[in-house]
Short mmCIF file of C-alpha atoms in Angstrom, two decimals:
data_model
loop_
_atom_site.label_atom_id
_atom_site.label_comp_id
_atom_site.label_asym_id
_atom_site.label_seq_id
_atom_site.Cartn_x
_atom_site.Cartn_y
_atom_site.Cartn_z
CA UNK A 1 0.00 0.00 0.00
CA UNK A 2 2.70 2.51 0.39
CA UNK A 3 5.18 1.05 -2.66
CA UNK A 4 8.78 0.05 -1.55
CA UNK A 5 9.56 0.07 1.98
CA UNK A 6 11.18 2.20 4.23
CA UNK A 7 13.67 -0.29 5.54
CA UNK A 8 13.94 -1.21 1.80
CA UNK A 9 14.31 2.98 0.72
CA UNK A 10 17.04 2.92 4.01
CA UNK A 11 18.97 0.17 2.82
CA UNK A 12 19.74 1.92 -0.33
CA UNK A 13 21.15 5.17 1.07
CA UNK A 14 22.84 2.66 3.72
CA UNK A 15 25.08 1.02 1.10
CA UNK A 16 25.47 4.18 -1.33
CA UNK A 17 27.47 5.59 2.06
CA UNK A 18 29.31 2.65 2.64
CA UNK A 19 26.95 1.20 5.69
CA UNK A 20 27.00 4.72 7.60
CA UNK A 21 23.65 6.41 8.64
CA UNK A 22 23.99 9.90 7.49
CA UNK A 23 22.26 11.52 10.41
CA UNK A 24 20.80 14.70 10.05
CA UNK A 25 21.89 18.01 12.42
CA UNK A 26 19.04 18.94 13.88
CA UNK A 27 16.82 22.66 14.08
CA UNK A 28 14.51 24.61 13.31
CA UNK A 29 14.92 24.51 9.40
CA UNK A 30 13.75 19.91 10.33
CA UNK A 31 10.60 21.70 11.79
CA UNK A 32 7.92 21.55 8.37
CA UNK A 33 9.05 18.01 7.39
CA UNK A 34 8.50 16.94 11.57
CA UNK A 35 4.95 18.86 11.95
CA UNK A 36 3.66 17.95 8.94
CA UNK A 37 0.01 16.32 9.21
CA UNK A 38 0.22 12.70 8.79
CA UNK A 39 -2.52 9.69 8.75
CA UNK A 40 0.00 7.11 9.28
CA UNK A 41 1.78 6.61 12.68
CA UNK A 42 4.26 8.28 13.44
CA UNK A 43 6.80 6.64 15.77
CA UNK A 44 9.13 9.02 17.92
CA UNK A 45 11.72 7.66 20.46
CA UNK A 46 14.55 9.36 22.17
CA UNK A 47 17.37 7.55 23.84
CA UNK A 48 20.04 9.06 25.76
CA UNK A 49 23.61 8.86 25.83
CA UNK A 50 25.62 6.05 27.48
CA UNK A 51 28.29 7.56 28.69
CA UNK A 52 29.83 6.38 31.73
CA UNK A 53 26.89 3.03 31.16
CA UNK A 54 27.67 -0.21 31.59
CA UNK A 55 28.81 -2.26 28.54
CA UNK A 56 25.98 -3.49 26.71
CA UNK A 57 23.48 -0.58 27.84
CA UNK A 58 23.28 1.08 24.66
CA UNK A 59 22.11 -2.05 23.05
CA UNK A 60 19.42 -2.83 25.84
CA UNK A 61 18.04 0.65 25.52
CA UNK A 62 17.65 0.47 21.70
CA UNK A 63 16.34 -2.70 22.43
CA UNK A 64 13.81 -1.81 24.98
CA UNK A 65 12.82 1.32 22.55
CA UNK A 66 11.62 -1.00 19.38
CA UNK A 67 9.85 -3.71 21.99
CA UNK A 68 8.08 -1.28 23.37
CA UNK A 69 6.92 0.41 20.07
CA UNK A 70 6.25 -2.47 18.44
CA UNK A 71 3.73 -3.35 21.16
CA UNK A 72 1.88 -0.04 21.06
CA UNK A 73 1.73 -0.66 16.90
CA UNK A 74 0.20 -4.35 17.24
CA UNK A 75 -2.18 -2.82 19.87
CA UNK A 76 -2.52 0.09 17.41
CA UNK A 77 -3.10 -2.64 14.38
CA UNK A 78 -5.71 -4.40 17.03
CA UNK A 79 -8.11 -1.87 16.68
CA UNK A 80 -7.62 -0.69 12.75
CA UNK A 81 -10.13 -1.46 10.07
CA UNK A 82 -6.99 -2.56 7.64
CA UNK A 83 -5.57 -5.48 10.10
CA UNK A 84 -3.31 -5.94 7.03
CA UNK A 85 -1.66 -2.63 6.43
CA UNK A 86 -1.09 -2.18 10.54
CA UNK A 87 1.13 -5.23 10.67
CA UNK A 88 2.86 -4.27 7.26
CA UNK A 89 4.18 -0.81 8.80
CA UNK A 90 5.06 -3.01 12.06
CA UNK A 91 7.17 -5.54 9.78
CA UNK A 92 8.75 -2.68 7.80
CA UNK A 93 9.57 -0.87 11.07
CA UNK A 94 11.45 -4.09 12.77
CA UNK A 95 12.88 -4.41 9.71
CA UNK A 96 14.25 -0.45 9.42
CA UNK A 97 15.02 -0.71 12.97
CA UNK A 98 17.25 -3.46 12.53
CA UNK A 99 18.81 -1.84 9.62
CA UNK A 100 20.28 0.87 11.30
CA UNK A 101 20.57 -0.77 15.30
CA UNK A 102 24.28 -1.16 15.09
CA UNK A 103 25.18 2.35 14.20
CA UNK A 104 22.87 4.12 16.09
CA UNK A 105 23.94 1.86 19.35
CA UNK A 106 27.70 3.20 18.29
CA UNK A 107 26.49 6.47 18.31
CA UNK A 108 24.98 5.96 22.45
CA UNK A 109 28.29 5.74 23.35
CA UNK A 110 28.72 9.33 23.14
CA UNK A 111 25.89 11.32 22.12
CA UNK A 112 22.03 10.95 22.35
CA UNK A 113 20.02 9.82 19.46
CA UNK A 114 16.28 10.81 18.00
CA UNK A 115 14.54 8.78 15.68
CA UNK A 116 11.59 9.42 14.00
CA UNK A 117 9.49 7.06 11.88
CA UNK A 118 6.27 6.98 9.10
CA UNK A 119 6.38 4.27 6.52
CA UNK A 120 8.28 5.86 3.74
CA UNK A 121 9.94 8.16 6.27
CA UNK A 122 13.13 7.99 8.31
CA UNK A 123 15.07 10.94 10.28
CA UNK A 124 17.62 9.84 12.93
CA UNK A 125 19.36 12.78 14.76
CA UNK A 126 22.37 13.13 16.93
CA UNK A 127 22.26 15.28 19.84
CA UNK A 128 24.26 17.15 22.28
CA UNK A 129 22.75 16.13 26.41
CA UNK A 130 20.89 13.87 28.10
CA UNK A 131 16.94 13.37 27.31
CA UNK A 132 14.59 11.01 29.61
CA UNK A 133 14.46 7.91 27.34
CA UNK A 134 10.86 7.79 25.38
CA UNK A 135 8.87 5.52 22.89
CA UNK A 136 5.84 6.48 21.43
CA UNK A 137 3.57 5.65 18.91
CA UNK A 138 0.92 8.89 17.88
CA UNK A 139 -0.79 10.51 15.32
CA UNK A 140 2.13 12.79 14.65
CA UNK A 141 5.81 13.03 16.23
CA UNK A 142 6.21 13.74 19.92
CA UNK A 143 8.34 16.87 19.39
CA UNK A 144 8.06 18.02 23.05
CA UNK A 145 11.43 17.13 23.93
CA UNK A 146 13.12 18.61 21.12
CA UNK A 147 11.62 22.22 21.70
CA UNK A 148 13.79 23.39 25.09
CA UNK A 149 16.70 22.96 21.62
CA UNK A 150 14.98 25.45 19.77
CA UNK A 151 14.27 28.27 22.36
CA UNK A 152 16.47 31.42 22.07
CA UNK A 153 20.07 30.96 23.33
CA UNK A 154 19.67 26.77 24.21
CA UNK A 155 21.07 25.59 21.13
CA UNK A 156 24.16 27.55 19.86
CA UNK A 157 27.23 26.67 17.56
CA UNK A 158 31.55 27.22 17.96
CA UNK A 159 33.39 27.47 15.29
CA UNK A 160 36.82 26.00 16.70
CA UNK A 161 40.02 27.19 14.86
CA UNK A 162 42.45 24.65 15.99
CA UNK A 163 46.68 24.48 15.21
CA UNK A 164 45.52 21.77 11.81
CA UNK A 165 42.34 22.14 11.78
CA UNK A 166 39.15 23.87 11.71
CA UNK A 167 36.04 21.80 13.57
CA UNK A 168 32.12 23.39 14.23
CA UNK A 169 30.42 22.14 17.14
CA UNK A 170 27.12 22.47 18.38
CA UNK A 171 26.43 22.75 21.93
CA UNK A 172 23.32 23.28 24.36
CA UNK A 173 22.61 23.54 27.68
CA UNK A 174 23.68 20.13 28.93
CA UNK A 175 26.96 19.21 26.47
CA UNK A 176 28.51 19.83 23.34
CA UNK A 177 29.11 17.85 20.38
CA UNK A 178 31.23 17.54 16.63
CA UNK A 179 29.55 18.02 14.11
CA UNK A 180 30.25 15.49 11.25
CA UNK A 181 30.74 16.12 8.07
CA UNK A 182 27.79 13.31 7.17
CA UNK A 183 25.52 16.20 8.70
CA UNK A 184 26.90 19.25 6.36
CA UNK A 185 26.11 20.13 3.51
CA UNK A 186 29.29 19.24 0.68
CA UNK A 187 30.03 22.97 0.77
CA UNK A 188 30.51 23.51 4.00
CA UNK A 189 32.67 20.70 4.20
CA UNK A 190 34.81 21.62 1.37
CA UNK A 191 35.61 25.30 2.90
CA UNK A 192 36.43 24.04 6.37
CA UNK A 193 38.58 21.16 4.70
CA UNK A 194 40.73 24.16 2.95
CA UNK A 195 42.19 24.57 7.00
CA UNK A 196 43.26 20.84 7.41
CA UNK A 197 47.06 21.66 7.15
CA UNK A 198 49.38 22.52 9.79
CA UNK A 199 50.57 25.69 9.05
CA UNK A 200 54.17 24.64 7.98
CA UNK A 201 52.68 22.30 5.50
CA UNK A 202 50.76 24.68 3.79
CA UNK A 203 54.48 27.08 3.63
CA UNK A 204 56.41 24.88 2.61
CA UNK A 205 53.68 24.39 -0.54
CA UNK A 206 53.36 28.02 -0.95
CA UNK A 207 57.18 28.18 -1.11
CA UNK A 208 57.32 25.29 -4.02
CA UNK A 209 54.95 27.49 -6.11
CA UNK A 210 56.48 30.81 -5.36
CA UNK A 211 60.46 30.02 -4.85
CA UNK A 212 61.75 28.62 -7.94
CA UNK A 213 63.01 31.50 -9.24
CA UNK A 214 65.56 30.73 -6.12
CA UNK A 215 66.41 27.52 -7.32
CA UNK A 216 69.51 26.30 -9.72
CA UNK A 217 71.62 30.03 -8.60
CA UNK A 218 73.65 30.78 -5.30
CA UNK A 219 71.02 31.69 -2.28
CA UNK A 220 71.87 35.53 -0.87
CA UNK A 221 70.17 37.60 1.98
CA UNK A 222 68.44 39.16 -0.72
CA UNK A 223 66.86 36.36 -2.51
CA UNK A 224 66.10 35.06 1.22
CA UNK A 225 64.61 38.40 1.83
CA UNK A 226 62.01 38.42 -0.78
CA UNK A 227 61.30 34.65 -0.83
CA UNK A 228 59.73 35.06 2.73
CA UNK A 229 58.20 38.07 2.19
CA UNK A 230 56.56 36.88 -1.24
CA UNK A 231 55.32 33.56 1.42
CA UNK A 232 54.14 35.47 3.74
CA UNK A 233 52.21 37.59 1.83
CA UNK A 234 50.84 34.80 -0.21
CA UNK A 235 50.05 32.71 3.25
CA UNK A 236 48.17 36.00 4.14
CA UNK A 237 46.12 36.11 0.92
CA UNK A 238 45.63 32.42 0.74
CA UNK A 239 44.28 32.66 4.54
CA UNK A 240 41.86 35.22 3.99
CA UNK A 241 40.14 33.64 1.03
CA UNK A 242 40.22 30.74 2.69
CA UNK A 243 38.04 32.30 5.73
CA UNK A 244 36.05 34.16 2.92
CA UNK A 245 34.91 30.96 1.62
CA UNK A 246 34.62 29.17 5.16
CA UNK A 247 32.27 32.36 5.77
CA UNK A 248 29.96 32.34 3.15
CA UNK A 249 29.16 28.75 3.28
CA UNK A 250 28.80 29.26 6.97
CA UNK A 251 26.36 31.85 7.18
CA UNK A 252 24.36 30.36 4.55
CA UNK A 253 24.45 27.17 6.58
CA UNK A 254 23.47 28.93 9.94
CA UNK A 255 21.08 31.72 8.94
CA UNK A 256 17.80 29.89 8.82
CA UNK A 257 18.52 28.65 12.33
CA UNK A 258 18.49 31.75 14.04
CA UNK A 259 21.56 30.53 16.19
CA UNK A 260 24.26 32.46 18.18
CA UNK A 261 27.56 31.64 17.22
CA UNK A 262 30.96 31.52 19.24
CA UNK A 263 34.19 31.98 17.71
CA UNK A 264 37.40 29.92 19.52
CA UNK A 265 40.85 29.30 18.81
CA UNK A 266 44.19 31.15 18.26
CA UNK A 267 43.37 34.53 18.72
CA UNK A 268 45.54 35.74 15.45
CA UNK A 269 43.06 33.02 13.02
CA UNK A 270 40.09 34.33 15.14
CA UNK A 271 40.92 38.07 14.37
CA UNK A 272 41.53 37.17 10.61
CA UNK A 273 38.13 35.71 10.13
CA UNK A 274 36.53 38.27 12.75
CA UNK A 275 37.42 40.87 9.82
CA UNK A 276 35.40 38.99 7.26
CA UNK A 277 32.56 37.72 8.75
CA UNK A 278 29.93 40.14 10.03
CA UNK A 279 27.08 38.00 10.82
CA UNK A 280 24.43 39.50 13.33
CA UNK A 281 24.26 36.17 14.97
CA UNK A 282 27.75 36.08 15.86
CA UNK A 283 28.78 37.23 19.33
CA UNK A 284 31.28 39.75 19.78
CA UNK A 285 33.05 37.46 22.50
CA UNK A 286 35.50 34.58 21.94
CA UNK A 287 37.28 31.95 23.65
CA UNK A 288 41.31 32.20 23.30
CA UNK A 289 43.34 29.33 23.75
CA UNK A 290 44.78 25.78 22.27
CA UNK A 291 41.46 23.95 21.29
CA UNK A 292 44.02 21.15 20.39
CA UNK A 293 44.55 20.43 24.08
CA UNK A 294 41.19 21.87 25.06
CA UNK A 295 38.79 18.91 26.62
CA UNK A 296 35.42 19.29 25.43
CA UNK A 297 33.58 20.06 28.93
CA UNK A 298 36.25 23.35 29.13
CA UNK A 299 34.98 24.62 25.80
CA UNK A 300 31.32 23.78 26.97
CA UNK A 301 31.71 25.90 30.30
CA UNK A 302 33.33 28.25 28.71
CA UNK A 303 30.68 28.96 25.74
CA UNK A 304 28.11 28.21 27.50
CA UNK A 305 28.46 31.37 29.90
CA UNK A 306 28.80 33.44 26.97
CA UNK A 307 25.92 32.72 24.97
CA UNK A 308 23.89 32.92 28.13
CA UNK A 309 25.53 36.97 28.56
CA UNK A 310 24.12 37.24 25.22
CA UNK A 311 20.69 35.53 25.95
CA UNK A 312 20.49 37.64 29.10
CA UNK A 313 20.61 40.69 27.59
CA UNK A 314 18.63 40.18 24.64
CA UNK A 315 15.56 38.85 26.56
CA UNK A 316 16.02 41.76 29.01
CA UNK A 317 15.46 44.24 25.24
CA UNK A 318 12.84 42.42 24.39
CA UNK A 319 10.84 42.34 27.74
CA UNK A 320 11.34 46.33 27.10
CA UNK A 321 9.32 46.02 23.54
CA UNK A 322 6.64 43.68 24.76
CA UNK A 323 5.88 46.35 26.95
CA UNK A 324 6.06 48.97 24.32
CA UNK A 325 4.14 46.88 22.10
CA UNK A 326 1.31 46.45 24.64
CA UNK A 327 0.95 50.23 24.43
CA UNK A 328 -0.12 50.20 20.60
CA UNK A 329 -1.83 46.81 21.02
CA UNK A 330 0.61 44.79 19.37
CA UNK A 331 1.51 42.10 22.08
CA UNK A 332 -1.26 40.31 24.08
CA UNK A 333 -0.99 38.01 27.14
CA UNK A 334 -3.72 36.05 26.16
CA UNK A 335 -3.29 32.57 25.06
CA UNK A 336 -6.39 32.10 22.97
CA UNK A 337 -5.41 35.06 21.02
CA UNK A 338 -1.38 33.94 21.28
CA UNK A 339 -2.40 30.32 19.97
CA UNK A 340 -4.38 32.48 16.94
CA UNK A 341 -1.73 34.78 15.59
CA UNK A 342 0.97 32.20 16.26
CA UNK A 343 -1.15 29.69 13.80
CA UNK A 344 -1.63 32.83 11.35
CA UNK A 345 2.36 33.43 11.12
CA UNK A 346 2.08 36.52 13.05
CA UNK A 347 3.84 35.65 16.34
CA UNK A 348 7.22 37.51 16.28
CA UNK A 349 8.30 37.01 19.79
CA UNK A 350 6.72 34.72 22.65
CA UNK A 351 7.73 34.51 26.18
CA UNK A 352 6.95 31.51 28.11
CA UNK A 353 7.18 30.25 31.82
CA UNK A 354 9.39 26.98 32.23
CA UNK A 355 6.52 25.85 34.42
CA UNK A 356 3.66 26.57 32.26
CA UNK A 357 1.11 24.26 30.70
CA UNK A 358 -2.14 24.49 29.55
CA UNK A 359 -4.62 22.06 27.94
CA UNK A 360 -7.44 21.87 25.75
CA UNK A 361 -8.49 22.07 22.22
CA UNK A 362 -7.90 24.10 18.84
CA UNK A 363 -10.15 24.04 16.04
CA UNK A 364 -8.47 24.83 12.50
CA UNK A 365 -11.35 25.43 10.57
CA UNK A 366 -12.80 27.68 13.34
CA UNK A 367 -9.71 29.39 14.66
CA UNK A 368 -11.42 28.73 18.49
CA UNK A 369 -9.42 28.28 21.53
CA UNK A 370 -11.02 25.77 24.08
CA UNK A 371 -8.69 26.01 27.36
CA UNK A 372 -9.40 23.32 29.53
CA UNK A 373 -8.47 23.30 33.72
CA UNK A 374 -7.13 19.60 33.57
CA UNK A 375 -6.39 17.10 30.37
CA UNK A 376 -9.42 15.86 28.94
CA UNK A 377 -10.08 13.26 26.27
CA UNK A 378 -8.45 14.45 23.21
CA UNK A 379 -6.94 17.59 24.53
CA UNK A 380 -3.52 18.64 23.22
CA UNK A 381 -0.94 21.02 24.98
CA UNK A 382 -1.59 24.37 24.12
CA UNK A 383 1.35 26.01 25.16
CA UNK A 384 3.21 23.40 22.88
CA UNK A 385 1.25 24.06 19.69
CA UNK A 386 1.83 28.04 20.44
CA UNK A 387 5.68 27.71 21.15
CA UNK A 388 5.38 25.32 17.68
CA UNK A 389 3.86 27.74 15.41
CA UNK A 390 5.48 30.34 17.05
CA UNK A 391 9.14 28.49 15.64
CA UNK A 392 7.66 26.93 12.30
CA UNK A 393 7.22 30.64 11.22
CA UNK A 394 10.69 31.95 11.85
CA UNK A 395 9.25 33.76 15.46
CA UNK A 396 11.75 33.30 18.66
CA UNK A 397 10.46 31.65 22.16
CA UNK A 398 12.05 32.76 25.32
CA UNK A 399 11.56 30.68 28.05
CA UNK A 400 11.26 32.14 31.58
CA UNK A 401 11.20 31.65 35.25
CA UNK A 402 7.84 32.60 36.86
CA UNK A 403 8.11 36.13 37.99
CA UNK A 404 10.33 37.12 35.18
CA UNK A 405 7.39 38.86 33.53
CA UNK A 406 6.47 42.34 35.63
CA UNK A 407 2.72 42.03 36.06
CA UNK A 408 2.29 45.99 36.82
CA UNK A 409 2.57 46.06 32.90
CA UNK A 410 -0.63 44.19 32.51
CA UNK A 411 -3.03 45.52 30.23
CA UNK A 412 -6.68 45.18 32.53
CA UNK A 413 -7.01 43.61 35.73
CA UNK A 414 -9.07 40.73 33.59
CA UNK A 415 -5.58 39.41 32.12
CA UNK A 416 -3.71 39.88 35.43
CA UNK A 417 -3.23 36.33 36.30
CA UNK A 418 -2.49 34.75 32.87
CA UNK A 419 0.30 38.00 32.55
CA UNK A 420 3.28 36.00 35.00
CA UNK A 421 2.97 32.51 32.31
CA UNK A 422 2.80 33.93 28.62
CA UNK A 423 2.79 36.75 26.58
CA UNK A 424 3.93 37.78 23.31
CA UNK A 425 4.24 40.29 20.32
CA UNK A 426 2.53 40.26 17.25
CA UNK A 427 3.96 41.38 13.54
CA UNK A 428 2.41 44.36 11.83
#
């Protein structure tokens, strides 16, 4: 019923990469693809990292995962009218599962792993952290998990000039990670590659295609002179179209993710690509130092309390134009009316209280807003559908800790108490 298989369609990218799943680097850009309506079940399961495990736990959590999934989709086919098709897509998911089980358990060792799964549809991702280990089995993808990632200043990106070579790492809250070149586009990968050689390697070939006019005659000061001054300047020029190039493909990499990014290495390569790339999202701090010798947890530490200066400072502005905004009535703290404009693309900032959660129902032909006092039958999270729509359409989500917002700013006494757990401003 849905043509070749997805273990089958899996298979064939398997082998075309030499038996390596090419997992994807997720963001926000994954979002459309993830939230798109489905009528097929969608599978989601996270499983966390093993580090510091027992030998064997990876496998026993992957292992656990697909049991328990493939119970919930014979229990699923149970109650189907098509009997047939249910235990088709739980045959082609054991067989996708087993597909890719070895890799993904390699991967455990060191980084968490998401996996979503529709027949005909496959996206594994690697992730930086820890996440509370989850199988489910829904009408779409349980995407809950993933959206802490995609809140303003949790998911950031260092680009690491080391002594040979040049690395980009994305990092959140809880770790950091490499990112492999399986997860960038060619591109990208072909502009950091142009900063694999150790800087004496790449002189001595600049010297081969610049020095021969040295060769075959006596070497004086002179011809010494102008030899290294011809390198150098040709080291210079070859550097700075190297970072030229490493910048474009960057920022065209980066820009639809809205991410900050953190510049470390040798202060000298930092201030040479500083000069060319101007990208609003970068900060205006670094980290200096040997990223050779660097462990990973310094450079975490390290960025991490620098993006979160940034973070501070630019929730702090944009507390100041929610209020402005509420002024002119262009921000509400109403969620009904939040959930609304956020479906409508016109959400262009949302704050959000860690702690806040609200149930009930939205109707999409209607555009009404049911808000319920407890979870009823069929209820979905409302405050995960706004923060949803609110990133699907390019908006940012801060989240905050209750009494960050400044009630006295509320616009009528009616609002007062919904004013301390969301709010947000709208786009003219």
């Amino acid at each position: 019923m849905f043509g070749s298989s997805t273990a089958q369609l899996f298979r064939n990218s398997f082998f075309e990469t030499g038996g390596l799943l090419a997992m994807g680097l997720f963001s926000r850009v994954e979002l459309p693809e993830l939230l798109a309506p489905s009528e097929l079940p969608c599978v989601s399961i996270y499983l966390s990292a093993c580090i510091h495990r027992k030998s064997g736990a990876a496998q026993k959590q992957f292992q656990q995962a697909i049991h328990l999934v493939q119970q919930q989709l014979n229990q699923a086919g149970d109650r189907a009218n098509d009997p047939d098709f249910a235990a088709r897509v739980a045959t082609d998911f054991r067989d996708t599962m087993q597909t890719l089980e070895q890799q993904v358990i390699n991967t455990l060792t060191a980084e968490s792993v998401v996996i979503f799964y529709k027949p005909r549809f496959l996206r594994c991702y690697q992730l930086p952290g820890c996440f509370i280990e989850t199988a489910s089995v829904g009408q779409c993808f349980d995407l809950k998990p993933l959206m802490p990632l995609l809140t303003q200043g949790e998911l950031f990106y260092v680009l690491a000039f080391g002594q040979s070579r040049v690395r980009l790492l994305q990092g959140s809250r809880q770790g950091i990670r490499i990112v492999s070149s399986e997860e960038l586009p060619e591109p990208l990968v072909d502009a950091i590659e142009l900063h694999r050689f150790e800087p004496s390697i790449r002189a001595a070939r600049s010297k081969r295609l610049i020095g021969s006019r040295a060769v075959g005659r006596p070497l004086i000061y002179d011809d010494f002179r102008d030899d290294f001054l011809e390198q150098e300047a040709f080291l210079k020029q070859q550097m700075h179209d190297d970072c030229q190039e490493l910048a474009e493909q960057l920022d065209r990499f980066l820009e639809p993710q809205n991410a900050p990014l953190l510049l470390a290495g040798m202060p000298q390569l930092l201030s040479t690509y500083r000069t060319i790339n101007t990208a609003p999202t970068m900060l205006n701090t670094q980290i200096a130092g040997n990223l050779d010798t660097m462990k990973l947890e310094e450079l975490h530490q390290q960025a991490w309390n620098r993006v979160q200066e940034l973070v501070s400072s630019e929730r702090e502005q944009a507390l100041r134009q929610y209020r402005q905004a509420a002024q002119v009535g262009s921000a509400s703290n109403h969620l009904g009316e939040i959930i609304t404009r956020a479906v409508d693309r016109r959400v262009k900032t949302l704050f959000i209280a860690s702690n806040y959660q609200k149930w009930g129902r939205f109707n999409p032909y209607t555009w009404e807003v049911d808000v319920h006092w407890r979870a009823e039958a069929g209820d979905i999270d409302l405050t995960q559908l706004a923060i949803e729509q609110t990133l699907l359409y390019g908006g940012t989500v801060y989240v905050l800790h209750p009494g960050m917002f400044s009630s006295s700013h509320s616009a009528s006494p009616s609002t007062q108490s919904d004013f301390g757990t969301i709010a947000a401003i709208f786009r003219s």
